[in-house]
Protein backbone atom coordinates (compact mmCIF):
# COMPACT_ATOMS: atom_id res chain seq x y z
CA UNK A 1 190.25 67.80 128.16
CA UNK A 2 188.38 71.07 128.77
CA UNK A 3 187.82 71.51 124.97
CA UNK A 4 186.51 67.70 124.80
CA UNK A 5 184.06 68.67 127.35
CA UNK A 6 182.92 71.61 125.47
CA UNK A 7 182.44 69.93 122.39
CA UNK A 8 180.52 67.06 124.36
CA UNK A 9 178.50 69.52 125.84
CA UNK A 10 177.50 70.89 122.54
CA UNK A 11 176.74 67.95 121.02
CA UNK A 12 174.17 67.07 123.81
CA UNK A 13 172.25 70.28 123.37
CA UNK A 14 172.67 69.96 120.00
CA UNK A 15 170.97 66.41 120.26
CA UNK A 16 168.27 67.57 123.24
CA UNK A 17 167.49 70.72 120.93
CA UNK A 18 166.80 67.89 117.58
CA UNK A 19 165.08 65.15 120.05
CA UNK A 20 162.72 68.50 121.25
CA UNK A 21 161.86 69.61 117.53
CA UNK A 22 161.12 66.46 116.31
CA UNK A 23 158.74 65.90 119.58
CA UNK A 24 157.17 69.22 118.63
CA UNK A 25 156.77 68.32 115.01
CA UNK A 26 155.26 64.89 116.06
CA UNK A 27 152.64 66.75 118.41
CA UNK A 28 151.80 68.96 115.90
CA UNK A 29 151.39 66.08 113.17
CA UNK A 30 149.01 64.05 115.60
CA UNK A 31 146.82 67.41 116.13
CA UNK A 32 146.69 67.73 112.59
CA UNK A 33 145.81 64.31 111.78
CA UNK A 34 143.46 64.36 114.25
CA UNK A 35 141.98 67.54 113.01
CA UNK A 36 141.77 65.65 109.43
CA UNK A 37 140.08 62.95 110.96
CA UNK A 38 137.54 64.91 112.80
CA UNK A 39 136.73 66.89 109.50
CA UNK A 40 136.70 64.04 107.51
CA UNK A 41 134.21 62.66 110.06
CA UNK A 42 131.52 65.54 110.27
CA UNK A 43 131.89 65.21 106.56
CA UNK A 44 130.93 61.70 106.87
CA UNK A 45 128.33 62.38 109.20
CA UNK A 46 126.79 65.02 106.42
CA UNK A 47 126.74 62.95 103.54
CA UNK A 48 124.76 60.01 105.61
CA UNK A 49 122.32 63.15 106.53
CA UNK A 50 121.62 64.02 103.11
CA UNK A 51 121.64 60.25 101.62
CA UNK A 52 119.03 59.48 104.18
CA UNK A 53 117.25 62.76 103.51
CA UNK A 54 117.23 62.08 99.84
CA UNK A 55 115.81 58.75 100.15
CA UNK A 56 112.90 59.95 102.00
CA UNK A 57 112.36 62.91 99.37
CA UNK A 58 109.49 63.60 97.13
CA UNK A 59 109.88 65.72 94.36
CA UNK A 60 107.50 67.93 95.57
CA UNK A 61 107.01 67.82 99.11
CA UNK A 62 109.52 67.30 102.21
CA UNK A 63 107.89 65.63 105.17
CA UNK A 64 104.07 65.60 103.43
CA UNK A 65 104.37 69.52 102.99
CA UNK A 66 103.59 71.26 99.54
CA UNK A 67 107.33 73.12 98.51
CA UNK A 68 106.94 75.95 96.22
CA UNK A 69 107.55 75.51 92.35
CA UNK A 70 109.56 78.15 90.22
CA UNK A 71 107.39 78.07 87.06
CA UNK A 72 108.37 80.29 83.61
CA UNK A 73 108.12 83.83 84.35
CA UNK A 74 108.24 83.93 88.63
CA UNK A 75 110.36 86.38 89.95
CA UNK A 76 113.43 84.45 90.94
CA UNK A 77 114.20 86.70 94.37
CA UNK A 78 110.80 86.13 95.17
CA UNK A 79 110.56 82.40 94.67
CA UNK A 80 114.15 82.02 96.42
CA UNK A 81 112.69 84.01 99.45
CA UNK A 82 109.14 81.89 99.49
CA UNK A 83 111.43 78.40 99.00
CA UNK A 84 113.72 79.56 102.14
CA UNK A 85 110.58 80.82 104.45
CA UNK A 86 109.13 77.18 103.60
CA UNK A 87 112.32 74.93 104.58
CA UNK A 88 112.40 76.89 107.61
CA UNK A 89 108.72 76.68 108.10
CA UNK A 90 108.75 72.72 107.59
CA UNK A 91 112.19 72.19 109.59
CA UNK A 92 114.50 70.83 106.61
CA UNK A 93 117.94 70.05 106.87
CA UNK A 94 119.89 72.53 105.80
CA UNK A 95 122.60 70.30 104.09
CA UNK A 96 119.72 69.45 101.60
CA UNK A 97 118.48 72.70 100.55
CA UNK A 98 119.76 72.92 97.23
CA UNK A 99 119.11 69.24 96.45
CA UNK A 100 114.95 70.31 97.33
CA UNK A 101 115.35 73.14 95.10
CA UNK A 102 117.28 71.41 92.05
CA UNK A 103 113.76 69.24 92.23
CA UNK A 104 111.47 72.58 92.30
CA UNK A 105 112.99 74.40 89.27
CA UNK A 106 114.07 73.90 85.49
CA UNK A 107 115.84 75.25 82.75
CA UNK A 108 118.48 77.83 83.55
CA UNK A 109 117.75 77.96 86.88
CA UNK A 110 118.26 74.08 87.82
CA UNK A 111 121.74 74.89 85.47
CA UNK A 112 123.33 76.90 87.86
CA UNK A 113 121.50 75.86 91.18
CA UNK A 114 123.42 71.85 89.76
CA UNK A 115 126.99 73.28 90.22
CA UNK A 116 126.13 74.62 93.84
CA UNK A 117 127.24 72.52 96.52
CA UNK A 118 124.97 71.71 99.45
CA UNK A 119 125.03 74.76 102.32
CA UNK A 120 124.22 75.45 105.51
CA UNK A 121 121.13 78.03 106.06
CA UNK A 122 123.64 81.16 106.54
CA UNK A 123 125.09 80.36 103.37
CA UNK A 124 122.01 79.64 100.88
CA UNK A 125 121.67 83.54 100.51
CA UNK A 126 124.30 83.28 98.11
CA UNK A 127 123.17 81.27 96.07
CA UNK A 128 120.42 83.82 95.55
CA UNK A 129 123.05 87.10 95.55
CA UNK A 130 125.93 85.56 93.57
CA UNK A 131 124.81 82.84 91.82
CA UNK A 132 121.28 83.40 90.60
CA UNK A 133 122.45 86.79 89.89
CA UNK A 134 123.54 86.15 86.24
CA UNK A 135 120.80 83.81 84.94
CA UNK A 136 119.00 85.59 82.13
CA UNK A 137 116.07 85.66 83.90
CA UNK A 138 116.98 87.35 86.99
CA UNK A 139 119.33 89.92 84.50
CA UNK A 140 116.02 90.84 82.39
CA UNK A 141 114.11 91.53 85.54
CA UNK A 142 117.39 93.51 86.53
CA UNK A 143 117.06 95.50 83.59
CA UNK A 144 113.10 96.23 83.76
CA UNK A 145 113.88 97.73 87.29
CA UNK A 146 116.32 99.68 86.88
CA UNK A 147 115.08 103.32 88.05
CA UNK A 148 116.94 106.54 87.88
CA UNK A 149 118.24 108.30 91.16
CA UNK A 150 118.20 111.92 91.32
CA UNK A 151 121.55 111.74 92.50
CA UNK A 152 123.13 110.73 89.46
CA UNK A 153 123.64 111.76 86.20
CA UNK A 154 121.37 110.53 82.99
CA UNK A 155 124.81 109.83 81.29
CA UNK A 156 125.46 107.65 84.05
CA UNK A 157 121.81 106.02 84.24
CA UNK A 158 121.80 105.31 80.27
CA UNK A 159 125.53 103.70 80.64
CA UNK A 160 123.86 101.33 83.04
CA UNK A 161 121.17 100.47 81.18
CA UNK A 162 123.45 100.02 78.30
CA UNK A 163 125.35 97.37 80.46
CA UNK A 164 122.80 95.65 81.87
CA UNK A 165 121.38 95.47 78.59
CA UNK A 166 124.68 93.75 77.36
CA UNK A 167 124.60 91.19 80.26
CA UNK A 168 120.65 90.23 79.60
CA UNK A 169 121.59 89.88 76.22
CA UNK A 170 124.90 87.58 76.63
CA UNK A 171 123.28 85.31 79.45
CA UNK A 172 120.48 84.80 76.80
CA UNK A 173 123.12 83.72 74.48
CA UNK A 174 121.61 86.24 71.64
CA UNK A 175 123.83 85.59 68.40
CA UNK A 176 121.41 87.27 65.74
CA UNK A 177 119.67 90.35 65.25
CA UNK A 178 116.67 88.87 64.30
CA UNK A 179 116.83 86.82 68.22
CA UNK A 180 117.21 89.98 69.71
CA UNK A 181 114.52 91.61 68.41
CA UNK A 182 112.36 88.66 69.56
CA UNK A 183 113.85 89.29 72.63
CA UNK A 184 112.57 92.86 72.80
CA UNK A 185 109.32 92.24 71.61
CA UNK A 186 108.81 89.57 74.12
CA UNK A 187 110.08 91.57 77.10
CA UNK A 188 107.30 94.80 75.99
CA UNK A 189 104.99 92.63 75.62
CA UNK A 190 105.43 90.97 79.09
CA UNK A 191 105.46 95.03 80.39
CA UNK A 192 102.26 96.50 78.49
CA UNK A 193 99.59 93.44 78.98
CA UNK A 194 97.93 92.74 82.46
CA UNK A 195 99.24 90.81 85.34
CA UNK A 196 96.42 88.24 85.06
CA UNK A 197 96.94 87.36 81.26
CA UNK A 198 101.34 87.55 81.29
CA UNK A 199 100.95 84.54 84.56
CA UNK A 200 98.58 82.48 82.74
CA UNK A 201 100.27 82.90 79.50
CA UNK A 202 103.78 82.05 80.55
CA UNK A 203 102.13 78.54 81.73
CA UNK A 204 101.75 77.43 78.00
CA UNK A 205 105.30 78.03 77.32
CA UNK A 206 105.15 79.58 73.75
CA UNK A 207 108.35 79.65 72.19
CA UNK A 208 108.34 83.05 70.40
CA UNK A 209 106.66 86.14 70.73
CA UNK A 210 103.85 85.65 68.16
CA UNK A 211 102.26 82.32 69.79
CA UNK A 212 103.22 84.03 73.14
CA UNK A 213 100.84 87.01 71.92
CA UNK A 214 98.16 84.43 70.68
CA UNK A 215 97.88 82.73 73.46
CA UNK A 216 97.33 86.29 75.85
CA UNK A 217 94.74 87.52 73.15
CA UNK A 218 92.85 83.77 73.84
CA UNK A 219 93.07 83.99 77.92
CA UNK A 220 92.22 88.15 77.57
CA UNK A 221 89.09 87.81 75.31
CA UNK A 222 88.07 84.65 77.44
CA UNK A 223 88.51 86.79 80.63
CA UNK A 224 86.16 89.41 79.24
CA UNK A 225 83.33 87.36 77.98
CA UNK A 226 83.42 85.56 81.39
CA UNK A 227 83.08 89.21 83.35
CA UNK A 228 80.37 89.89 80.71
CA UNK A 229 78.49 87.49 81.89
CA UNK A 230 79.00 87.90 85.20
CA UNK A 231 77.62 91.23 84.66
CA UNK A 232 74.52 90.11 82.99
CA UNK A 233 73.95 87.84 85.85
CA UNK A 234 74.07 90.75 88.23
CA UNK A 235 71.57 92.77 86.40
CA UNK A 236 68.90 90.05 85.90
CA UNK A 237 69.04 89.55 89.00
CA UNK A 238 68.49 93.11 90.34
CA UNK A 239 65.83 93.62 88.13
CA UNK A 240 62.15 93.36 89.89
CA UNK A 241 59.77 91.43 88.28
CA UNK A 242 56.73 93.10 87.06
CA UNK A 243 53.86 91.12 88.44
CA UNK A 244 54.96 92.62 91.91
CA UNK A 245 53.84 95.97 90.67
CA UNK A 246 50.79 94.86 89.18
């Protein structure tokens, strides 16, 4: 009898200890679920933000402001930095950043900004550290800034420059020698002429080097025969006329 008990009795806790696990796996199943569903609900809540948001948006302002424009040859740091400063400045929701700047930029740079999902404001500096990072045009201005520190060695500086030479060169997809001397060329040229004549230049959007080098000579001897005549102004009008003297 006392064995019957005993096995009785162990069967009940045995049962009480399976009744308690499977209440324990049921609370933690609804707090999961409900978890789910509150994720799955914010998400929700998101997606109507940015559908309603997208409806409203113009492809070049947000909320009847002016959003900047990356055009060929802008800085891409410095047009990421002026496009964040304006969403904050005109209050834009965050979730729709990157859909506003997929409909400010082009070529390369709409690319990659395509595969980036929407982010909140604490997150969009990535796109600019990681992702931008390896676009050819941030990787040639990489390359043109690359300084030497007295700290290191020149072995060490002209291994860099070798690399970063490699990655400008790969993101530009260079296959021949005769692209990559275009490539050069274009990127001197860029350094050795004026501000003023490389920014209006880029805005015809010359396909090679040559018409690229045209179209600078064009803006640079227009630039000078407008300052000569400026000039000439200046000193015809300085000069006294000679019936005062008389």
């Amino acid at each position: 009898q006392t064995q019957q008990n005993e096995i009785a009795q162990c069967l009940q806790t045995i049962t009480l200890q399976q009744q308690q696990r499977l209440m324990d796996y049921q609370l933690n199943k609804d707090a999961a679920d409900r978890a789910e569903r509150e994720q799955i609900r914010l998400q929700q809540q998101r997606e109507e933000a940015r559908r309603n948001a997208e409806a409203r948006l113009d492809p070049k302002t947000y909320n009847g402001k002016t959003l900047p424009i990356f055009k060929s040859g802008d800085c891409p740091m410095t047009f990421l930095q002026n496009f964040q400063r304006a969403c904050l400045d005109i209050a834009a929701l965050c979730e729709i950043w990157v859909h506003l700047l997929c409909s400010q930029v082009s070529g390369s740079l709409a690319e990659v900004l395509a595969e980036v999902p929407d982010m909140a404001c604490d997150q969009f500096l990535m796109i600019i550290h990681h992702r931008l990072a390896y676009t050819p045009e941030a990787l040639r201005l990489k390359l043109r800034n690359t300084k030497w520190d007295p700290k290191q060695s020149v072995c060490s500086l002209e291994d860099e420059i070798n690399n970063r030479v490699i990655e400008w060169m790969r993101a530009s997809q260079i296959q021949t020698l005769d692209r990559a001397i275009e490539l050069i060329i274009f990127e001197q040229l860029q350094i050795a002429i004026p501000d003023y004549v490389r920014q209006q230049a880029f805005l015809h959007h010359s396909r090679n080097s040559m018409q690229f080098a045209l179209c600078a000579d064009e803006i640079h001897v227009y630039q000078q025969s407008k300052s000569a005549q400026f000039k000439s102004s200046q000193v015809k009008e300085t000069v006294p006329k000679g019936d005062k003297y008389m």
